């Protein structure tokens, strides 16, 4: 079986990988995470099992690269830390800003399932939880996003 050229993999899945990176990071960091994702994927692609689900593989790499960026950023925090989170609940929040307000587990479950297209079993494996816990975190996250964005659950 012949593998698809890597360029076609990027063309086919690039937008989905971008959505995962952008949902977890600001635009500049998302660009970096997107690039790091495809560089890592390019290196590993020859070793990828022929029957592997490329989409899920790429989304998992993107998620890990985004988490790496968040961890690096957390180590670089300088300055005063506010006493309380200053979360805005204004109705003009965009999705990325609203996602940033979710607890990490909910945000990751929403991103991996709804933006990354992974089934809950793969989300659970990525997050180190059960499929039921991943489904619940995603459901809670979507409910909170609707509230933040002024949807029907608000």
mmCIF file of C-alpha atoms in Angstrom, residues 19-140:
data_model
loop_
_atom_site.group_PDB
_atom_site.id
_atom_site.type_symbol
_atom_site.label_atom_id
_atom_site.label_comp_id
_atom_site.label_asym_id
_atom_site.label_seq_id
_atom_site.Cartn_x
_atom_site.Cartn_y
_atom_site.Cartn_z
ATOM 1 C CA UNK A 19 -8.584 24.759 14.859
ATOM 2 C CA UNK A 20 -7.195 22.555 17.641
ATOM 3 C CA UNK A 21 -4.113 24.756 18.082
ATOM 4 C CA UNK A 22 -6.065 28.002 17.880
ATOM 5 C CA UNK A 23 -8.671 26.812 20.355
ATOM 6 C CA UNK A 24 -5.995 26.324 22.986
ATOM 7 C CA UNK A 25 -3.581 29.139 22.097
ATOM 8 C CA UNK A 26 -3.460 32.701 20.866
ATOM 9 C CA UNK A 27 -2.905 33.186 17.153
ATOM 10 C CA UNK A 28 0.884 33.549 17.227
ATOM 11 C CA UNK A 29 1.405 30.549 19.479
ATOM 12 C CA UNK A 30 -1.132 28.574 17.432
ATOM 13 C CA UNK A 31 0.942 29.240 14.308
ATOM 14 C CA UNK A 32 4.007 27.875 16.094
ATOM 15 C CA UNK A 33 2.137 24.834 17.427
ATOM 16 C CA UNK A 34 0.695 24.135 13.957
ATOM 17 C CA UNK A 35 4.190 24.212 12.463
ATOM 18 C CA UNK A 36 5.636 22.065 15.252
ATOM 19 C CA UNK A 37 2.802 19.585 14.774
ATOM 20 C CA UNK A 38 3.524 19.061 11.107
ATOM 21 C CA UNK A 39 7.294 18.986 11.618
ATOM 22 C CA UNK A 40 6.868 16.226 14.210
ATOM 23 C CA UNK A 41 4.370 14.453 11.982
ATOM 24 C CA UNK A 42 6.682 14.671 8.959
ATOM 25 C CA UNK A 43 9.448 13.027 10.949
ATOM 26 C CA UNK A 44 7.186 10.255 12.267
ATOM 27 C CA UNK A 45 5.060 9.739 9.142
ATOM 28 C CA UNK A 46 7.281 7.025 7.622
ATOM 29 C CA UNK A 47 6.850 4.960 10.808
ATOM 30 C CA UNK A 48 3.076 5.462 11.084
ATOM 31 C CA UNK A 49 1.151 2.205 10.769
ATOM 32 C CA UNK A 50 -0.521 1.865 7.388
ATOM 33 C CA UNK A 51 -3.939 1.431 8.992
ATOM 34 C CA UNK A 52 -3.542 4.333 11.453
ATOM 35 C CA UNK A 53 -6.198 7.039 11.556
ATOM 36 C CA UNK A 54 -4.155 10.015 10.349
ATOM 37 C CA UNK A 55 -6.684 12.597 11.501
ATOM 38 C CA UNK A 56 -6.683 11.366 15.100
ATOM 39 C CA UNK A 57 -2.904 11.023 15.069
ATOM 40 C CA UNK A 58 -2.467 14.626 13.926
ATOM 41 C CA UNK A 59 -5.027 15.991 16.394
ATOM 42 C CA UNK A 60 -3.239 14.197 19.225
ATOM 43 C CA UNK A 61 0.112 15.656 18.146
ATOM 44 C CA UNK A 62 -1.443 19.129 17.846
ATOM 45 C CA UNK A 63 -2.959 18.848 21.309
ATOM 46 C CA UNK A 64 0.394 17.836 22.799
ATOM 47 C CA UNK A 65 2.238 20.626 20.996
ATOM 48 C CA UNK A 66 -0.316 23.157 22.259
ATOM 49 C CA UNK A 67 0.072 21.829 25.808
ATOM 50 C CA UNK A 68 3.858 22.157 25.443
ATOM 51 C CA UNK A 69 3.403 25.822 24.494
ATOM 52 C CA UNK A 70 1.100 26.402 27.466
ATOM 53 C CA UNK A 71 3.619 24.797 29.819
ATOM 54 C CA UNK A 72 6.477 26.911 28.431
ATOM 55 C CA UNK A 73 4.331 30.023 28.757
ATOM 56 C CA UNK A 74 3.413 29.134 32.361
ATOM 57 C CA UNK A 75 7.097 28.991 33.254
ATOM 58 C CA UNK A 76 7.668 32.436 31.752
ATOM 59 C CA UNK A 77 5.023 34.307 33.745
ATOM 60 C CA UNK A 78 6.471 37.523 35.090
ATOM 61 C CA UNK A 79 4.783 40.279 37.009
ATOM 62 C CA UNK A 80 1.946 40.612 39.437
ATOM 63 C CA UNK A 81 -0.686 37.929 39.650
ATOM 64 C CA UNK A 82 -4.206 39.253 40.114
ATOM 65 C CA UNK A 83 -6.056 38.206 43.258
ATOM 66 C CA UNK A 84 -8.998 36.977 41.213
ATOM 67 C CA UNK A 85 -9.466 35.834 37.665
ATOM 68 C CA UNK A 86 -10.692 38.682 35.526
ATOM 69 C CA UNK A 87 -12.879 36.618 33.267
ATOM 70 C CA UNK A 88 -15.185 38.632 31.116
ATOM 71 C CA UNK A 89 -18.668 37.402 30.441
ATOM 72 C CA UNK A 90 -19.405 39.955 27.776
ATOM 73 C CA UNK A 91 -21.579 38.739 24.950
ATOM 74 C CA UNK A 92 -18.979 39.600 22.317
ATOM 75 C CA UNK A 93 -16.564 36.862 23.381
ATOM 76 C CA UNK A 94 -15.296 34.886 20.455
ATOM 77 C CA UNK A 95 -14.902 31.146 20.662
ATOM 78 C CA UNK A 96 -11.171 31.199 21.386
ATOM 79 C CA UNK A 97 -11.600 33.624 24.252
ATOM 80 C CA UNK A 98 -14.553 31.663 25.605
ATOM 81 C CA UNK A 99 -12.575 28.420 25.396
ATOM 82 C CA UNK A 100 -9.770 30.045 27.369
ATOM 83 C CA UNK A 101 -12.225 30.590 30.225
ATOM 84 C CA UNK A 102 -13.067 26.902 30.555
ATOM 85 C CA UNK A 103 -11.280 24.670 33.050
ATOM 86 C CA UNK A 104 -8.408 22.877 31.298
ATOM 87 C CA UNK A 105 -10.069 19.452 31.241
ATOM 88 C CA UNK A 106 -13.296 20.789 29.717
ATOM 89 C CA UNK A 107 -11.399 22.910 27.191
ATOM 90 C CA UNK A 108 -9.258 19.991 26.069
ATOM 91 C CA UNK A 109 -12.244 17.640 25.794
ATOM 92 C CA UNK A 110 -14.216 20.175 23.739
ATOM 93 C CA UNK A 111 -11.264 20.906 21.479
ATOM 94 C CA UNK A 112 -10.316 17.289 20.882
ATOM 95 C CA UNK A 113 -13.877 16.080 20.293
ATOM 96 C CA UNK A 114 -15.660 18.993 18.654
ATOM 97 C CA UNK A 115 -12.804 20.730 16.865
ATOM 98 C CA UNK A 116 -10.409 17.826 16.461
ATOM 99 C CA UNK A 117 -13.059 15.269 15.550
ATOM 100 C CA UNK A 118 -11.756 12.568 17.878
ATOM 101 C CA UNK A 119 -14.215 10.026 19.265
ATOM 102 C CA UNK A 120 -14.584 10.076 23.050
ATOM 103 C CA UNK A 121 -12.517 6.900 23.410
ATOM 104 C CA UNK A 122 -9.544 8.683 21.809
ATOM 105 C CA UNK A 123 -10.208 11.856 23.794
ATOM 106 C CA UNK A 124 -10.177 9.743 26.954
ATOM 107 C CA UNK A 125 -6.909 8.079 25.962
ATOM 108 C CA UNK A 126 -5.318 11.454 25.271
ATOM 109 C CA UNK A 127 -6.532 12.958 28.546
ATOM 110 C CA UNK A 128 -5.881 9.859 30.635
ATOM 111 C CA UNK A 129 -9.499 9.455 31.692
ATOM 112 C CA UNK A 130 -12.481 7.242 30.939
ATOM 113 C CA UNK A 131 -14.673 7.791 27.889
ATOM 114 C CA UNK A 132 -17.567 8.689 30.189
ATOM 115 C CA UNK A 133 -15.451 11.299 31.982
ATOM 116 C CA UNK A 134 -14.320 12.739 28.638
ATOM 117 C CA UNK A 135 -17.932 12.883 27.416
ATOM 118 C CA UNK A 136 -19.013 14.610 30.631
ATOM 119 C CA UNK A 137 -16.168 17.139 30.483
ATOM 120 C CA UNK A 138 -17.048 17.919 26.870
ATOM 121 C CA UNK A 139 -20.740 18.269 27.673
ATOM 122 C CA UNK A 140 -20.031 20.555 30.619
#
